[in-house]
Coordinates of C-alpha atoms and ligand atoms in Angstrom, one line a residue:
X15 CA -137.3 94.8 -73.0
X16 CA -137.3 92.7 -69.7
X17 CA -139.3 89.6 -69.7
X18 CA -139.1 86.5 -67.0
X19 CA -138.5 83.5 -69.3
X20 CA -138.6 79.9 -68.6
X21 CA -135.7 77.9 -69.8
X22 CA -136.7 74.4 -68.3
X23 CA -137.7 72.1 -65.5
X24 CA -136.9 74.3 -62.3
X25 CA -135.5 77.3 -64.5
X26 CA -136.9 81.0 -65.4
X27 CA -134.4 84.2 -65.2
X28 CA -135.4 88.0 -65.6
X29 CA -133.9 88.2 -69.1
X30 CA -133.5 91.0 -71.9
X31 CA -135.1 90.5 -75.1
X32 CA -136.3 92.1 -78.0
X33 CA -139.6 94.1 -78.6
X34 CA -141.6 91.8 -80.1
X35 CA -143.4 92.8 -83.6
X36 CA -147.2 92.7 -83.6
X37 CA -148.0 91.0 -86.8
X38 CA -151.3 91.1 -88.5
X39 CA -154.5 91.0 -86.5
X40 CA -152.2 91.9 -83.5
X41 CA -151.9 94.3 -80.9
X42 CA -148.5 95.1 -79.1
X43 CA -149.4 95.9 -75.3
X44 CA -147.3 97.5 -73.1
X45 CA -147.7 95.8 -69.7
X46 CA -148.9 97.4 -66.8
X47 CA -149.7 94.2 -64.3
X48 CA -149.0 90.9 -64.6
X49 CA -150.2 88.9 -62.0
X50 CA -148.7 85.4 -60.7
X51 CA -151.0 82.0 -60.7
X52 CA -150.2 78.8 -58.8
X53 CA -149.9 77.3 -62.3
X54 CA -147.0 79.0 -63.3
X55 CA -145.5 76.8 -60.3
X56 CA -147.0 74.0 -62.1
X57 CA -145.2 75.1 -65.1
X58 CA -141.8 75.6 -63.7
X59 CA -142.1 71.8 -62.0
X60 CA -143.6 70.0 -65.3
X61 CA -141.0 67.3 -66.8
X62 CA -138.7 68.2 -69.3
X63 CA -140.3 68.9 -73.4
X64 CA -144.4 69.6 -71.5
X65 CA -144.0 73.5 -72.3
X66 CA -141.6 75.0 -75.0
X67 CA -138.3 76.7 -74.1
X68 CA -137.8 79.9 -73.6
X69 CA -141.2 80.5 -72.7
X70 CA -142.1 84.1 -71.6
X71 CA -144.4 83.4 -68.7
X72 CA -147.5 84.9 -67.7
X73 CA -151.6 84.7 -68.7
X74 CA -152.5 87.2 -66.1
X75 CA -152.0 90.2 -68.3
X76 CA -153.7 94.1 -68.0
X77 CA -151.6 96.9 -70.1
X78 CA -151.9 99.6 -72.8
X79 CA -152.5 99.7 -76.5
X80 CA -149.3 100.9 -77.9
X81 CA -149.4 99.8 -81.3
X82 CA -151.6 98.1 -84.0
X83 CA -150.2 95.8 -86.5
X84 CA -151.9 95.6 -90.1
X85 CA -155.4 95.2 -90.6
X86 CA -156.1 96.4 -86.6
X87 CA -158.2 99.3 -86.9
X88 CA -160.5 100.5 -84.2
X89 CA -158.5 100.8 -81.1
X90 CA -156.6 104.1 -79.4
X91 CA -153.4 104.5 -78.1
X92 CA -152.5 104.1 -74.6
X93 CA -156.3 102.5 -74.1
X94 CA -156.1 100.3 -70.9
X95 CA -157.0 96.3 -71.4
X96 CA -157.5 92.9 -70.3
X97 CA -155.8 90.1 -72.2
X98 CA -157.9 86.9 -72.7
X99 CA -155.0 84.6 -73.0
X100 CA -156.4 81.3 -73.8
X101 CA -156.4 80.3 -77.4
X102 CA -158.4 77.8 -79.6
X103 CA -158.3 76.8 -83.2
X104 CA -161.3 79.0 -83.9
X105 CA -163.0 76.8 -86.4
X106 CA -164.2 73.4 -84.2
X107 CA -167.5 73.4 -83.0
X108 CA -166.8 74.5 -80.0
X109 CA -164.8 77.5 -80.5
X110 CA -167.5 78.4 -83.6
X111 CA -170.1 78.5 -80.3
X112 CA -167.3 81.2 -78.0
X113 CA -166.4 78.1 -75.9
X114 CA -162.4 77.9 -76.7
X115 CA -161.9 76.1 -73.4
X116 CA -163.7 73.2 -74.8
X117 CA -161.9 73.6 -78.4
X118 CA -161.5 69.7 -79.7
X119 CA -158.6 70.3 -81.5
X120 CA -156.4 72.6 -79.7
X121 CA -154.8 70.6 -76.7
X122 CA -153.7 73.5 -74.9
X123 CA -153.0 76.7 -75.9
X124 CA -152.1 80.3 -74.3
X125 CA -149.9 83.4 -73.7
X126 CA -147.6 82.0 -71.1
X127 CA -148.2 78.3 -71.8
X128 CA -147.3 77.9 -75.3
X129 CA -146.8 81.7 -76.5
X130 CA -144.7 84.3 -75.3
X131 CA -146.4 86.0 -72.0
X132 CA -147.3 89.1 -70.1
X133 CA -144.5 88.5 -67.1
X134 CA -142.2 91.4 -69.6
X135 CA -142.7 95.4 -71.0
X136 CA -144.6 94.3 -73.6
X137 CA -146.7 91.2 -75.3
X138 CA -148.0 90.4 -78.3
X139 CA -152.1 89.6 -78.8
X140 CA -154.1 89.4 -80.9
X141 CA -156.8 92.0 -81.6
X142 CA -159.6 89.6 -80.8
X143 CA -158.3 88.4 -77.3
X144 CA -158.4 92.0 -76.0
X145 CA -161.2 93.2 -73.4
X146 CA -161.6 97.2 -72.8
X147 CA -161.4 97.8 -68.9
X148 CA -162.3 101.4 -68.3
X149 CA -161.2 103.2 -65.1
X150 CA -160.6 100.2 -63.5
X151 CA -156.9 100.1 -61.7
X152 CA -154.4 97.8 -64.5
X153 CA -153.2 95.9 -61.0
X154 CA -157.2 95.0 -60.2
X155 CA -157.7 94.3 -64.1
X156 CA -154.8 91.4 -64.6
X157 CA -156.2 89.3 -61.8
X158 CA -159.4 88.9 -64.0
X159 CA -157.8 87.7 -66.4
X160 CA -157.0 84.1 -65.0
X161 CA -158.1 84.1 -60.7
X162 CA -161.7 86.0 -61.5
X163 CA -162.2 84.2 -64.8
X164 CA -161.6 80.7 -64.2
X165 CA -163.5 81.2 -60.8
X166 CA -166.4 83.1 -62.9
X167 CA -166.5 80.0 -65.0
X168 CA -166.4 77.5 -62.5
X169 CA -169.3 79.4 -60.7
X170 CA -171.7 79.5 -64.1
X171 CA -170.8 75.8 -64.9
X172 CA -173.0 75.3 -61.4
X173 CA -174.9 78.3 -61.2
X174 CA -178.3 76.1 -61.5
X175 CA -177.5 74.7 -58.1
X176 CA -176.3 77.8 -56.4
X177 CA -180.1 78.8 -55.2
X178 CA -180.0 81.6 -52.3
X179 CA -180.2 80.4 -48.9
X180 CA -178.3 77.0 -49.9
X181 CA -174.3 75.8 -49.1
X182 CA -171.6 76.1 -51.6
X183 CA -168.2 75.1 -50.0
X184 CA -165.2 77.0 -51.1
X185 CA -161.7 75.1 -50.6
X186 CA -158.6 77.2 -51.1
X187 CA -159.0 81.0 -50.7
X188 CA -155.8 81.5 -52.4
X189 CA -155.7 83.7 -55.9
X190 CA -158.9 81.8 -57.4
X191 CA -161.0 81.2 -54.6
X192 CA -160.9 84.6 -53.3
X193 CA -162.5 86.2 -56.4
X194 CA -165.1 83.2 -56.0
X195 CA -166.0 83.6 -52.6
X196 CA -166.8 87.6 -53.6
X197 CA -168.8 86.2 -57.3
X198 CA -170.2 84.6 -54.9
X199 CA -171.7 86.9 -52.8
X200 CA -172.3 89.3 -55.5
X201 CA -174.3 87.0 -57.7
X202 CA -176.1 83.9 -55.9
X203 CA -176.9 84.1 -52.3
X204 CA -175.6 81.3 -51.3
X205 CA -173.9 81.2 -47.7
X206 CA -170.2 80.7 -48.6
X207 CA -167.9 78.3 -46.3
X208 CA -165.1 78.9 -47.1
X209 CA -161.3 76.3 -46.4
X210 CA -158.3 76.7 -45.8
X211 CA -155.1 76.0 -44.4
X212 CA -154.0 79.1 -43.4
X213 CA -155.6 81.6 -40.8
X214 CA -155.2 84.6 -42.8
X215 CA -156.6 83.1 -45.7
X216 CA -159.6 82.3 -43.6
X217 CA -159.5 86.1 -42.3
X218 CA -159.7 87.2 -46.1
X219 CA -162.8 84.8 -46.6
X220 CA -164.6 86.5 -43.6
X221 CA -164.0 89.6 -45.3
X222 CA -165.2 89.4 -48.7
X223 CA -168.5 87.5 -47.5
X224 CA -168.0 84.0 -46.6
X225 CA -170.4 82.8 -44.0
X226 CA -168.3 80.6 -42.6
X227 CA -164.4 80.0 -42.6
X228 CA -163.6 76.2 -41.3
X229 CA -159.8 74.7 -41.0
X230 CA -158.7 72.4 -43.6
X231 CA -157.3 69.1 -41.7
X232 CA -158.9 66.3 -40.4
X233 CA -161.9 67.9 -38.2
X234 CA -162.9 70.0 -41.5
X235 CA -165.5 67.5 -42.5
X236 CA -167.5 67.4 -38.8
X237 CA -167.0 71.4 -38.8
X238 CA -168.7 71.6 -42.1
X239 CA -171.3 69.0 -41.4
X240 CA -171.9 70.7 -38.5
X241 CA -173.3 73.8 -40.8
X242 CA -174.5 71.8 -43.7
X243 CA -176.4 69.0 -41.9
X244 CA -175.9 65.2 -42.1
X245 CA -175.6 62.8 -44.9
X246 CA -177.3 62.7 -47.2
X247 CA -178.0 66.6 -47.2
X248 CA -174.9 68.7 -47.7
X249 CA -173.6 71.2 -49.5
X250 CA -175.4 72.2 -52.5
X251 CA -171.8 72.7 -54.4
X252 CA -168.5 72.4 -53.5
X253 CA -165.9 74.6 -55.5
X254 CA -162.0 72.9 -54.9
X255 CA -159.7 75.5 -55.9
X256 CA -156.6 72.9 -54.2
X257 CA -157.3 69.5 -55.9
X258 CA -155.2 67.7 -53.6
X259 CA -156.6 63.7 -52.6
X260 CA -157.1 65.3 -48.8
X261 CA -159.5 68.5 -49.9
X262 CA -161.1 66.2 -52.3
X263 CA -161.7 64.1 -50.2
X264 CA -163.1 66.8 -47.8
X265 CA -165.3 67.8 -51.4
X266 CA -166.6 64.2 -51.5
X267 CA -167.3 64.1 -47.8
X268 CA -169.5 67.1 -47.3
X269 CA -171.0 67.3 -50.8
X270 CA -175.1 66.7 -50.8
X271 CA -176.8 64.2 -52.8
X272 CA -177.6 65.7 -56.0
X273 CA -175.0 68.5 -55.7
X274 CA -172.4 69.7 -57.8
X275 CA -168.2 69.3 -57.0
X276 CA -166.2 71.5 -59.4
X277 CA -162.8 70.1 -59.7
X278 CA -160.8 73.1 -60.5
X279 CA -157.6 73.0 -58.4
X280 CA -154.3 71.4 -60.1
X281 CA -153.4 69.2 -57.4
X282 CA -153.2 66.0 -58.4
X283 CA -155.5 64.1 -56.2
X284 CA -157.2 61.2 -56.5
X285 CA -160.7 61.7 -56.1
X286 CA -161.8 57.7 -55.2
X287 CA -165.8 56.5 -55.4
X288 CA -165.4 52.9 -53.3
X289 CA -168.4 51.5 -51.6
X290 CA -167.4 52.2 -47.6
X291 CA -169.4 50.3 -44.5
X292 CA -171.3 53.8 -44.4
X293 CA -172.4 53.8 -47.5
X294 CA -172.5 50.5 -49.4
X295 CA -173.2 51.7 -52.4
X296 CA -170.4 54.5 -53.4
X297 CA -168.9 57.1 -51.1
X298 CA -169.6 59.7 -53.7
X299 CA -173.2 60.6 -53.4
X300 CA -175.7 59.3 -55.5
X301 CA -176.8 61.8 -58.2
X302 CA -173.8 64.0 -57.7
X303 CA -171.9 65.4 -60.5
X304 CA -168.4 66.4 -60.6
X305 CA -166.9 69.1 -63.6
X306 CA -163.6 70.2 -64.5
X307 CA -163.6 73.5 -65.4
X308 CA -161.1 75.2 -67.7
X309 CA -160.2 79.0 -67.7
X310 CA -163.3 80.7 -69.4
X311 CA -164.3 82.2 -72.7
X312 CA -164.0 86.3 -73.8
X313 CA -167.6 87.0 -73.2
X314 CA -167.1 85.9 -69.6
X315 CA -163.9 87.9 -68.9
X316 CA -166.0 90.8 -70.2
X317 CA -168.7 89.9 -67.4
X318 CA -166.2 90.1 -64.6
X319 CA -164.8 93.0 -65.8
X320 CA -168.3 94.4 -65.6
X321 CA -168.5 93.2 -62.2
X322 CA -165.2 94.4 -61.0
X323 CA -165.5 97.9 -62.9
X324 CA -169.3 98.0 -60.8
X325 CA -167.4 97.5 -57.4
X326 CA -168.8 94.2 -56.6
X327 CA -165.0 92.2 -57.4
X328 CA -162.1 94.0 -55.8
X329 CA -158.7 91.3 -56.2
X330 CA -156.5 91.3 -52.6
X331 CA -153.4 92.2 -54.4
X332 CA -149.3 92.1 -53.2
X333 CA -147.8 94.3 -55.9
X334 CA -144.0 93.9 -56.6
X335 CA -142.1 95.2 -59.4
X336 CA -141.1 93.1 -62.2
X337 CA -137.4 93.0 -61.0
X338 CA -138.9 91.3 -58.3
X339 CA -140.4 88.4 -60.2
X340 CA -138.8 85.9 -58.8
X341 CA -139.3 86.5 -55.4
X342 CA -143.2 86.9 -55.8
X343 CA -143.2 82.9 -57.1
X344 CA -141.2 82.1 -54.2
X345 CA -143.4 83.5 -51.7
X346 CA -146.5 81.8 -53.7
X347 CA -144.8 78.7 -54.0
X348 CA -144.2 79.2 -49.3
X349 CA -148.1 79.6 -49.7
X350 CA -147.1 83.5 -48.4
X351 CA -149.0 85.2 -50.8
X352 CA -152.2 86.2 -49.9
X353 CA -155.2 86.8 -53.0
X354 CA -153.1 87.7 -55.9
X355 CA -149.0 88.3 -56.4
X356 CA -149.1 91.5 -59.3
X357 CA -145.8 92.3 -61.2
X358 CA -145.8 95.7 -62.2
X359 CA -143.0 96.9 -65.2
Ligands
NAD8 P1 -153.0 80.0 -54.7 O1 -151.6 79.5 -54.3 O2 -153.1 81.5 -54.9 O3 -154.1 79.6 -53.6 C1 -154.2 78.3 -53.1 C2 -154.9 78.4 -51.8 O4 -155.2 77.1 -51.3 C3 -154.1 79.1 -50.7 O5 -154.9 80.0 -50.0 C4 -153.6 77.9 -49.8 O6 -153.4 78.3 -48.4 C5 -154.8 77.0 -49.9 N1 -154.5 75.6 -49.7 C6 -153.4 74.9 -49.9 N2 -153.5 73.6 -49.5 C7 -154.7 73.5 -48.9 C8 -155.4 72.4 -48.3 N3 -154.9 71.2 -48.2 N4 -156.7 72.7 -47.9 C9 -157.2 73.9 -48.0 N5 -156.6 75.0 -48.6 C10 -155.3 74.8 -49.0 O7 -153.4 79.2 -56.0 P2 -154.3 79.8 -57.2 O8 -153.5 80.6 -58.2 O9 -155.5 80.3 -56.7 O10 -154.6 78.4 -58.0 C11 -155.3 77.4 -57.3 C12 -155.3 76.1 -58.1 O11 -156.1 76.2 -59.3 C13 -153.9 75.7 -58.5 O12 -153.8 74.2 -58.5 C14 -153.9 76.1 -60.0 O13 -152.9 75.4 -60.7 C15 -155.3 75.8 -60.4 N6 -155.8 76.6 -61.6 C16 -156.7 75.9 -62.3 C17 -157.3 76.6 -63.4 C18 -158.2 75.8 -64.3 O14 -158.6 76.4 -65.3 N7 -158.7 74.7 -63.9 C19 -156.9 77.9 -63.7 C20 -156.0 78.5 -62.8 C21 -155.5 77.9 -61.8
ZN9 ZN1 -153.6 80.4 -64.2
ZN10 ZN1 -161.5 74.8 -81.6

């Protein structure tokens, strides 16, 4: 079979490999879209010895049951799925309670990060990691799977603040922050502003239900105070789907006293709280809290499945085949790819 395979710092080729065996407690799924996050960049730029070689990429990962290794009972063949790809050891106290992104033994652990991924023919899951999605189009499915989750996650770590009628600010309406902006509108009623650098991200924003779209740069924090009111009001919750010291700066600038920042974008920012002539005591509001959030758990993949099979989540997708792979990252990578890049086998 074909899979895209990292080989190092810099490196991934369209190889040929073998079928891989599902082993017990395993499913083999054939892929039928695998979709393309910003972290797979992340991947391909980490130093030398951070991820294992070769490395089939991919956690994005929709496809069909074709066959059940032993002790797997209870599935049919050619039934279409979602793959939750993050793993956890299962046992810590966290993982006992469904929350494997917290797991307090298991650094970091997925298909595409540390196992063999869904950017090939076929992958290798476990039984348990599998989610049922119905009717629902296998190039719609895979961009739950990562973009929907971790934005579905991000949005119930703050859902306490995200009272209707009040601000949350959206940076980056890229692959993540497009399913948030429609999670969004489909569970809160918030007004959404939504940031970005480019125009037709911006356009997208407007289109799935963002109140407002505002230009990242260096007016973005007057344009957004301009709808949110002065300090100390603000916005209720920022989501930062970028993570980049200027948008977190933007986050810290525009966020309310009280409110909520969730740190989600990969960036590598510094996100600074120094006493300024403004505000002599800290430049972070008082009372504000700031989370990280991590991918998700299964039971919330299976609720933005629900929400996407119920027509309230529909992922902007640019489909290419899988011989195309490589071109897909590139144009992600040019910041060219608008919602989600989807490799079809
Ligand atoms: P993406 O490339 O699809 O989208 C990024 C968006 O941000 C694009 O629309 C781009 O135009 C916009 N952008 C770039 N610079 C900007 C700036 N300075 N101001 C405003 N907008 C800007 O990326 P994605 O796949 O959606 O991933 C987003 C980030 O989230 C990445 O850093 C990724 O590594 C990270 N991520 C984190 C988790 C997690 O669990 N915390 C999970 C998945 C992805
Ligand atoms: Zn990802
Ligand atoms: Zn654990």
């Amino acid at each position: 079979m074909r899979a895209y395979r990292y080989t190092g710092p810099h490196r991934a080729e369209l190889t040929e490999i073998p079928v891989p065996e599902p082993g017990l407690g395993d499913v083999l799924v054939r892929v039928g879209a695998s979709g393309a996050c910003h972290s797979d960049l992340g991947i391909l730029a980490a130093p030398p010895g951070a991820f294992p070689v070769p490395l089939t990429l991919g956690h994005e990962v929709a496809g069909y049951v074709e066959s059940l290794g032993s002790g797997v009972s209870g599935w049919d063949i050619g039934e279409p799925v979602v793959v939750h790809a993050l793993f956890g050891c299962g046992r810590c106290r966290a993982c006992v309670l469904g929350l494997e992104n917290r797991c307090r033994v298991v650094g970091f652990d997925g298909l595409g990060l540390t196992r063999d991924g869904g950017m090939a023919d076929y992958v290798v899951v476990p039984e348990t990691h599998l989610v049922r999605t119905g009717d629902l189009d296998l190039t719609q499915a895979a961009p739950l799977a990562d973009a929907g989750l971790t934005a579905y996650h991000a949005i119930e770590l703050c859902r306490d603040a995200l009272r209707p009628g009040t601000h949350c600010v959206v940076i980056g309406v890229g692959g993540l922050g497009h399913m948030a902006v429609q999670i969004l509108a489909a569970t809160t009623g918030v007004s959404v502003i939504a940031v970005d650098v480019e125009d037709a991200a911006l356009e997208l924003a407007a289109r799935l239900g963002a109140a407002h779209t505002v230009r990242s740069g260096p007016d973005a924090v007057e344009h957004i105070r301009e709808i949110v009111g002065p300090f100390p009001d603000g916005a209720d919750v920022v989501l930062d789907f970028v993570g980049v010291t200027p948008t977190l700066d933007t986050a810290r600038a525009v966020v309310s006293r009280g409110g909520r920042l969730a740190l989600v974008g990969l960036g590598q920012g510094e996100l600074t709280f120094r006493p300024t002539p403004g505000n002599p005591v800290t430049e972070m509001p008082v009372e504000t809290s700031a989370v990280v959030p991590f991918w998700g758990n299964h039971q919330e993949l299976a609720e933005v499945v629900a929400l996407a099979r119920a027509g309230h989540v529909t992922a902007e997708t640019q489909v290419f085949p899988l011989a195309d792979v490589a071109e897909a990252y590139a144009k992600l990578e040019r910041g060219e790819v608008r919602g989600r890049a989807v490799m079809v086998p």
